[in-house]
PDB file of C-alpha atoms in Angstrom:
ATOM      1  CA  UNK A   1       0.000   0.000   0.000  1.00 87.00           C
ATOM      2  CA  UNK A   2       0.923   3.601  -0.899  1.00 93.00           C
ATOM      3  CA  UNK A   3       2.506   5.986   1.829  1.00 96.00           C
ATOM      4  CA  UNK A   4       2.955   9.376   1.817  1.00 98.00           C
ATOM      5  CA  UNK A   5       4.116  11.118   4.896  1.00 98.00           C
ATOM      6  CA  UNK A   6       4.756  15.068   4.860  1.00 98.00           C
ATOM      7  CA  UNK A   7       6.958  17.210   6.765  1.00 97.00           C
ATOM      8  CA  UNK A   8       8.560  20.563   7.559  1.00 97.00           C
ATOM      9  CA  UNK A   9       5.775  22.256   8.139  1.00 93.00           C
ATOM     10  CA  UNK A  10       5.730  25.026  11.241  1.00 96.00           C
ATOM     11  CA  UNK A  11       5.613  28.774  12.055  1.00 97.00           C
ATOM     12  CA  UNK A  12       7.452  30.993   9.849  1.00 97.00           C
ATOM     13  CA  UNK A  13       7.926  34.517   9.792  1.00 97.00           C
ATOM     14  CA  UNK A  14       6.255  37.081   6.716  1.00 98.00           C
ATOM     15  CA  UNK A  15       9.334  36.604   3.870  1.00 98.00           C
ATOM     16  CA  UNK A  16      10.534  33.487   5.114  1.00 98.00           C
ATOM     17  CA  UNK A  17      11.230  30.323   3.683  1.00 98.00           C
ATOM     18  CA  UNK A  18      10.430  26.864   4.387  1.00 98.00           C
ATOM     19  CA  UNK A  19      10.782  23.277   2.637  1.00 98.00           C
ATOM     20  CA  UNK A  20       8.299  20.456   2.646  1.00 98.00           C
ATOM     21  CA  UNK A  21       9.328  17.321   2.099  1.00 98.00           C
ATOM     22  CA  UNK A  22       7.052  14.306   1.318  1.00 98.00           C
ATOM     23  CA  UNK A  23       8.722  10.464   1.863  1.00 98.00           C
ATOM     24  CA  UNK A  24       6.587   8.131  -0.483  1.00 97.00           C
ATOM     25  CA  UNK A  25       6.887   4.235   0.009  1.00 95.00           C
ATOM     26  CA  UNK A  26       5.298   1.113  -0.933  1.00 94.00           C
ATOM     27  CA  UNK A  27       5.394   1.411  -4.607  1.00 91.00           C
ATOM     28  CA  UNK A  28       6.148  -1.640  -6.542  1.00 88.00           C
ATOM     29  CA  UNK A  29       8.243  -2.294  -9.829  1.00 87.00           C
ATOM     30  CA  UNK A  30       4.794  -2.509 -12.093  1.00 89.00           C
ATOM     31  CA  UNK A  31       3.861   0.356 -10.341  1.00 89.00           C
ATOM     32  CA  UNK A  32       6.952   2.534  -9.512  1.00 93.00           C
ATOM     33  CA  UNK A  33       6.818   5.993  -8.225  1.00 95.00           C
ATOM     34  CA  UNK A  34       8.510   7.672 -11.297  1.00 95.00           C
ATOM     35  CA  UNK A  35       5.027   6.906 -13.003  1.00 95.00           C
ATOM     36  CA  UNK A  36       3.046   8.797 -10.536  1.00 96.00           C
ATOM     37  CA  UNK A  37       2.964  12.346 -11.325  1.00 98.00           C
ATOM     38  CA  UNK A  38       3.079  14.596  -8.263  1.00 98.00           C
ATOM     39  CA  UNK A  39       1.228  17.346  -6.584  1.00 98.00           C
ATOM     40  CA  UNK A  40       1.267  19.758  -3.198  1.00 98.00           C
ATOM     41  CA  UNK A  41      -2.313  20.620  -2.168  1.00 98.00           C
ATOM     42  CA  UNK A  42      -3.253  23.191   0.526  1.00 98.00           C
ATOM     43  CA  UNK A  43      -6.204  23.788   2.582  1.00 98.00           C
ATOM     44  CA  UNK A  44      -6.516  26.739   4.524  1.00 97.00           C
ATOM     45  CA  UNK A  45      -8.825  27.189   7.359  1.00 91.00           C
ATOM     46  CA  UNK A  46     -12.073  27.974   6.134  1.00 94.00           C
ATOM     47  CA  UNK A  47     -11.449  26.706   3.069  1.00 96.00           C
ATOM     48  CA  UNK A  48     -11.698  24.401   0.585  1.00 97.00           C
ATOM     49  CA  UNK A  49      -8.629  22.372  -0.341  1.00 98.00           C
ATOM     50  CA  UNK A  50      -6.719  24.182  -3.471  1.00 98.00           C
ATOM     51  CA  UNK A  51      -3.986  22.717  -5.875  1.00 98.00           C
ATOM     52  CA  UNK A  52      -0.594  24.230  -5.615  1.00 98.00           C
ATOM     53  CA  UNK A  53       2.289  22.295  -7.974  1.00 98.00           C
ATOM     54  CA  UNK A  54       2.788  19.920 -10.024  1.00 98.00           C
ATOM     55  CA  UNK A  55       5.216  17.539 -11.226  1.00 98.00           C
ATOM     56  CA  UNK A  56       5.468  14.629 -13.977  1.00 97.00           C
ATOM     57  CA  UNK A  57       7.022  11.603 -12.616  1.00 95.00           C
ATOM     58  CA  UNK A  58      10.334  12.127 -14.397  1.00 95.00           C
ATOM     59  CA  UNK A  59      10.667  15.871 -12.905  1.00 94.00           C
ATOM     60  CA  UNK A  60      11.162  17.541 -16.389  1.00 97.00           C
ATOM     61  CA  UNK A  61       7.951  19.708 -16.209  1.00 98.00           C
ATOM     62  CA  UNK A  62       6.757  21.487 -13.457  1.00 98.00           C
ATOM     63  CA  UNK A  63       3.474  23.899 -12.903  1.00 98.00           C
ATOM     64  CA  UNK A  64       1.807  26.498 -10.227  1.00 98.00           C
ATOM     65  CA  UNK A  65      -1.228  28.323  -9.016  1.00 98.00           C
ATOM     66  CA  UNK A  66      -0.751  31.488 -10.243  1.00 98.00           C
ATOM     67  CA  UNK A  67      -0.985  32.740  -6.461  1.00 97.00           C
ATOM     68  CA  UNK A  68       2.358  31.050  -5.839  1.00 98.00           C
ATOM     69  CA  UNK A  69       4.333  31.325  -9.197  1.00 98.00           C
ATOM     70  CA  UNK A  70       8.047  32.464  -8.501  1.00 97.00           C
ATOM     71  CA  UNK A  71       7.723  31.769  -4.779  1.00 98.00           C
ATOM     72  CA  UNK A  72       7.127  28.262  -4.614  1.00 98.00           C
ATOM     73  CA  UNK A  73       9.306  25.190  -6.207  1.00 98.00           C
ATOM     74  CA  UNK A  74       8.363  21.644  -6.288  1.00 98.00           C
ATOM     75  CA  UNK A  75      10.539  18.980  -7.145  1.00 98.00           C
ATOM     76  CA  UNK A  76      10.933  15.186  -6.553  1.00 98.00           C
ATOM     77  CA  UNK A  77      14.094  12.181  -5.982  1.00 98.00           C
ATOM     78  CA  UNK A  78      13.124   9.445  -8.009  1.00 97.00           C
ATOM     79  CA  UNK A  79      15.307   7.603  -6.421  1.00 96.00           C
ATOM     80  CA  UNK A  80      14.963   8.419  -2.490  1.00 97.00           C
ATOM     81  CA  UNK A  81      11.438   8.524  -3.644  1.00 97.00           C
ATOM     82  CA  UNK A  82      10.681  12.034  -2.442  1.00 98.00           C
ATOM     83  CA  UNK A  83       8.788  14.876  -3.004  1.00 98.00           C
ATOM     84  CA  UNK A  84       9.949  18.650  -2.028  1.00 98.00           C
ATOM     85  CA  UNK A  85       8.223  21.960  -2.109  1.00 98.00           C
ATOM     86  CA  UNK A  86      10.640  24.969  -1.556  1.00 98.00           C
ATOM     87  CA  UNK A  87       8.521  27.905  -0.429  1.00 98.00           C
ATOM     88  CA  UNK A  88      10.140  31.625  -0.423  1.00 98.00           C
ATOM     89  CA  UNK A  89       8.614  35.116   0.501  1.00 98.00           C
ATOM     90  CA  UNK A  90       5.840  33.150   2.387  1.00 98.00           C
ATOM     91  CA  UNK A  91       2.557  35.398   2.962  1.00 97.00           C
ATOM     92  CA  UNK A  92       0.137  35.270   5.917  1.00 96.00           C
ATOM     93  CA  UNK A  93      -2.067  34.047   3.383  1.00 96.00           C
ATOM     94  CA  UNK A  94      -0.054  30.627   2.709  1.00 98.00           C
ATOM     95  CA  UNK A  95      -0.670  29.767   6.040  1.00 98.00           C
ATOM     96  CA  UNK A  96      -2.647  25.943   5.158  1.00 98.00           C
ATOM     97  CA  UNK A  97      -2.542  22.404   5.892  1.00 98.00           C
ATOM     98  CA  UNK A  98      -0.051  21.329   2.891  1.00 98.00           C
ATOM     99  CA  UNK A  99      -1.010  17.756   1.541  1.00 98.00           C
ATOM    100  CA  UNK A 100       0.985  15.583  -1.002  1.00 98.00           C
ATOM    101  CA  UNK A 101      -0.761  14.025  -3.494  1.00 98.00           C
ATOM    102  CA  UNK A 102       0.010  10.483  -6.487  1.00 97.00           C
ATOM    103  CA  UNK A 103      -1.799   9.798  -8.911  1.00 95.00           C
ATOM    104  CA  UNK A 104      -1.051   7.314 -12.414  1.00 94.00           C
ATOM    105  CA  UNK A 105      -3.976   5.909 -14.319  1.00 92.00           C
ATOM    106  CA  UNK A 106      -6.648   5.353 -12.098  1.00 90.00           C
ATOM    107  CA  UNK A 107      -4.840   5.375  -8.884  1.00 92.00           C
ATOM    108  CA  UNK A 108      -4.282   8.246  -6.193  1.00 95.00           C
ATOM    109  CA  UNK A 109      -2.799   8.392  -3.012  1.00 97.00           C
ATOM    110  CA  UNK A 110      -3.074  11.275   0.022  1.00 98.00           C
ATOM    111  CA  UNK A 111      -0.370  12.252   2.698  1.00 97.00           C
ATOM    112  CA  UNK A 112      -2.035  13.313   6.060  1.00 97.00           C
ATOM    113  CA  UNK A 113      -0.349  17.028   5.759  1.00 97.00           C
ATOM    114  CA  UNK A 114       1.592  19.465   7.820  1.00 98.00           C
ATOM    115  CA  UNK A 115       0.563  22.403   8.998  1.00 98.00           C
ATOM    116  CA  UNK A 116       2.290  25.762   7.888  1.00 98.00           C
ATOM    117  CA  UNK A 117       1.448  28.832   9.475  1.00 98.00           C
ATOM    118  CA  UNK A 118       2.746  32.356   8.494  1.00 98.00           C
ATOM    119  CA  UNK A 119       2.547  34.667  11.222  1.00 96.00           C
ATOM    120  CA  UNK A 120       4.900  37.545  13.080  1.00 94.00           C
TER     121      UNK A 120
END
């Protein structure tokens, strides 16, 4: 069974930085992570849950919510099997549960999240 465990998540000052990082496991060789492409979700309180990045499973293209173009980079380790999301010049209004998310064919998987809050 698919695992995805977040973290890195905490309290961070306006115009900081923080990473997330995302360990995936139980992936098989007919089903190996590289195939899954690769997303960061958020859900802010109040909220409903919002895409933020995404990634194809060999890394080579990359996209963003236009909130968090040029502040935000995802990226992934094929081969530790991880996911990152390097966020810069964080806003009060980033502050969200951030989730990890697989999906390939029919198949997707959910991380529980970690909390990031943005606050003086």
């Amino acid at each position: 069974q698919v695992l995805l465990v977040e973290s890195g998540g905490g309290l961070v000052q306006p115009g900081g930085s923080v990473r997330l990082s995302c360990a995936a496991s139980g992936f098989t060789v007919r089903s190996p992570f590289s195939n899954f492409a690769m997303s960061w979700y958020r859900q802010a309180p109040g909220k409903e849950r919002e895409w933020v990045a995404g990634i194809i499973g060999n890394g080579r293209a990359t996209k963003y919510a236009n909130s968090v173009e040029g502040r935000f980079t995802i990226s992934r380790d094929n081969v530790k099997k991880m996911l990152y999301l390097q966020m810069d010049s964080l806003r009060s209004e980033d502050t969200a549960v951030y989730y990890c998310y697989a999906t390939w064919t029919s198949r997707e998987f959910w991380g529980q999240g970690t909390q990031v809050i943005v606050s003086s």
